[in-house]
Structures are given as structure tokens and as C-alpha cells.
mmCIF file of C-alpha atoms in Angstrom:
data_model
loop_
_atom_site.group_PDB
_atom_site.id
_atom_site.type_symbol
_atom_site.label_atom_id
_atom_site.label_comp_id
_atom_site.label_asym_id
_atom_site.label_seq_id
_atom_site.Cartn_x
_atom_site.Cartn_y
_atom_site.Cartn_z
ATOM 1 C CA UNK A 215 257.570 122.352 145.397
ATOM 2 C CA UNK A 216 254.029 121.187 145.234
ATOM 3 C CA UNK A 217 252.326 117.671 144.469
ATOM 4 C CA UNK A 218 250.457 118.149 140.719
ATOM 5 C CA UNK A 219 246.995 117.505 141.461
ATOM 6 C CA UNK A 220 245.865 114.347 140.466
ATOM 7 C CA UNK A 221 242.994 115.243 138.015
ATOM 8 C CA UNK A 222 245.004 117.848 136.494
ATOM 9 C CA UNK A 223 245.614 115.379 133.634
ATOM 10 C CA UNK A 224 248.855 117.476 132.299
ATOM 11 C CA UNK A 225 252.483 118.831 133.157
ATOM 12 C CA UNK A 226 251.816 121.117 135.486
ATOM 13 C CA UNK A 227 254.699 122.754 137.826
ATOM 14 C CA UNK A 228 254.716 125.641 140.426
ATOM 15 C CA UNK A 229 256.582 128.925 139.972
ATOM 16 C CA UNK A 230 260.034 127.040 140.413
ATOM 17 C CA UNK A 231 264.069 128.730 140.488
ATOM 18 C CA UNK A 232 266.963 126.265 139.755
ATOM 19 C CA UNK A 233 270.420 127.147 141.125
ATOM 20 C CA UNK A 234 273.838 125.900 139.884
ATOM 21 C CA UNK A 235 271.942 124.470 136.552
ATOM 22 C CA UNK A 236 275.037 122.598 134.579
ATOM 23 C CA UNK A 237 274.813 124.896 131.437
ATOM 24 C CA UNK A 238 274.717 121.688 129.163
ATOM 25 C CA UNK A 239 271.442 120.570 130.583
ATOM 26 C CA UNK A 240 268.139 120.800 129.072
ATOM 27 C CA UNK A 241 267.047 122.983 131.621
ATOM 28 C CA UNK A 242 269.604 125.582 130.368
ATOM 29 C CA UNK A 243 269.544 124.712 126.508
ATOM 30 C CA UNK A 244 265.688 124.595 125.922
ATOM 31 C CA UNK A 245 262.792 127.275 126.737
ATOM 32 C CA UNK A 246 260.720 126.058 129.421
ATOM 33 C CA UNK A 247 256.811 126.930 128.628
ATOM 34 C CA UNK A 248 256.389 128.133 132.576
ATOM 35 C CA UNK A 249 256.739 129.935 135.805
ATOM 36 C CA UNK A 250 260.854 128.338 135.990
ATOM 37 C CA UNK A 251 264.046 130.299 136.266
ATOM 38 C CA UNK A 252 267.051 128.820 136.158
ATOM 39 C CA UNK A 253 270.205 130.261 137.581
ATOM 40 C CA UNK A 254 273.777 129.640 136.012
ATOM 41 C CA UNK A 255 276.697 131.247 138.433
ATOM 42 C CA UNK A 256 279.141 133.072 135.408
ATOM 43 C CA UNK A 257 282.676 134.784 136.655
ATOM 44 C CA UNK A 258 282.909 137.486 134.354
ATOM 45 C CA UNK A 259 280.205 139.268 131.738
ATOM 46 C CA UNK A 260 282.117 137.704 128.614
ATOM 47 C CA UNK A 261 281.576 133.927 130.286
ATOM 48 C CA UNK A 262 278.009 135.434 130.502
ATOM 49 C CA UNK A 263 277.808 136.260 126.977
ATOM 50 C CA UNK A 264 279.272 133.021 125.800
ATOM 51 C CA UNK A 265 276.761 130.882 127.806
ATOM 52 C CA UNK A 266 273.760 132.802 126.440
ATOM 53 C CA UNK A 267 274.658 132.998 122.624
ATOM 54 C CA UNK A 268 275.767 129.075 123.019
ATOM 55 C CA UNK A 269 272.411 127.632 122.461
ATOM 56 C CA UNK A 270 270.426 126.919 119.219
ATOM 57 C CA UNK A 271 268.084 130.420 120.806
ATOM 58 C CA UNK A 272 270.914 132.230 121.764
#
């Protein structure tokens, strides 16, 4: 990714994907107010399901 500018003054980030995010991380367990995707690998549609409705926005 990119360097924040300097005078920006805030938390800025650039249009970002994540791969293999641990689904117990933040990353995967809290919205993200920006331009980031992350990517959790699931075997079968029902692990999908699970992973999605196991979080307090699920």
C-alpha cells in the first residue's frame, strides 16, 4: 500500500484486500468504515454461513 500523507491529520488507508484473514480477528468481526475487503477461504457454503452469522452483525 501507500504512505498516509503526512498532513492528512487522520486514518486514512488505500483501497486495500486481505487474504487468509483468521476469522477471529478484528478485521473479520468489525465493519471497517473504507475501501478494505477482506477474504476468508471457507470449504463448503454451510462453513460460509456459519462464519458470516458468527459475529455480533451477522
Amino acid at each position: 500500500g501507500h504512505r498516509v500523507r503526512e498532513e492528512s491529520g487522520g486514518w486514512f488507508v488505500e483501497p486495500t484486500v486481505f487474504t487468509n484473514v483468521d476469522p477471529s480477528s478484528r478485521l473479520a468481526r468489525e465493519e471497517v468504515f473504507g475501501p478494505v475487503l477482506a477474504v476468508t477461504v471457507f470449504d463448503a457454503p454451510e462453513e460460509a454461513i456459519r462464519l458470516a452469522n458468527d459475529t455480533d452483525y451477522g
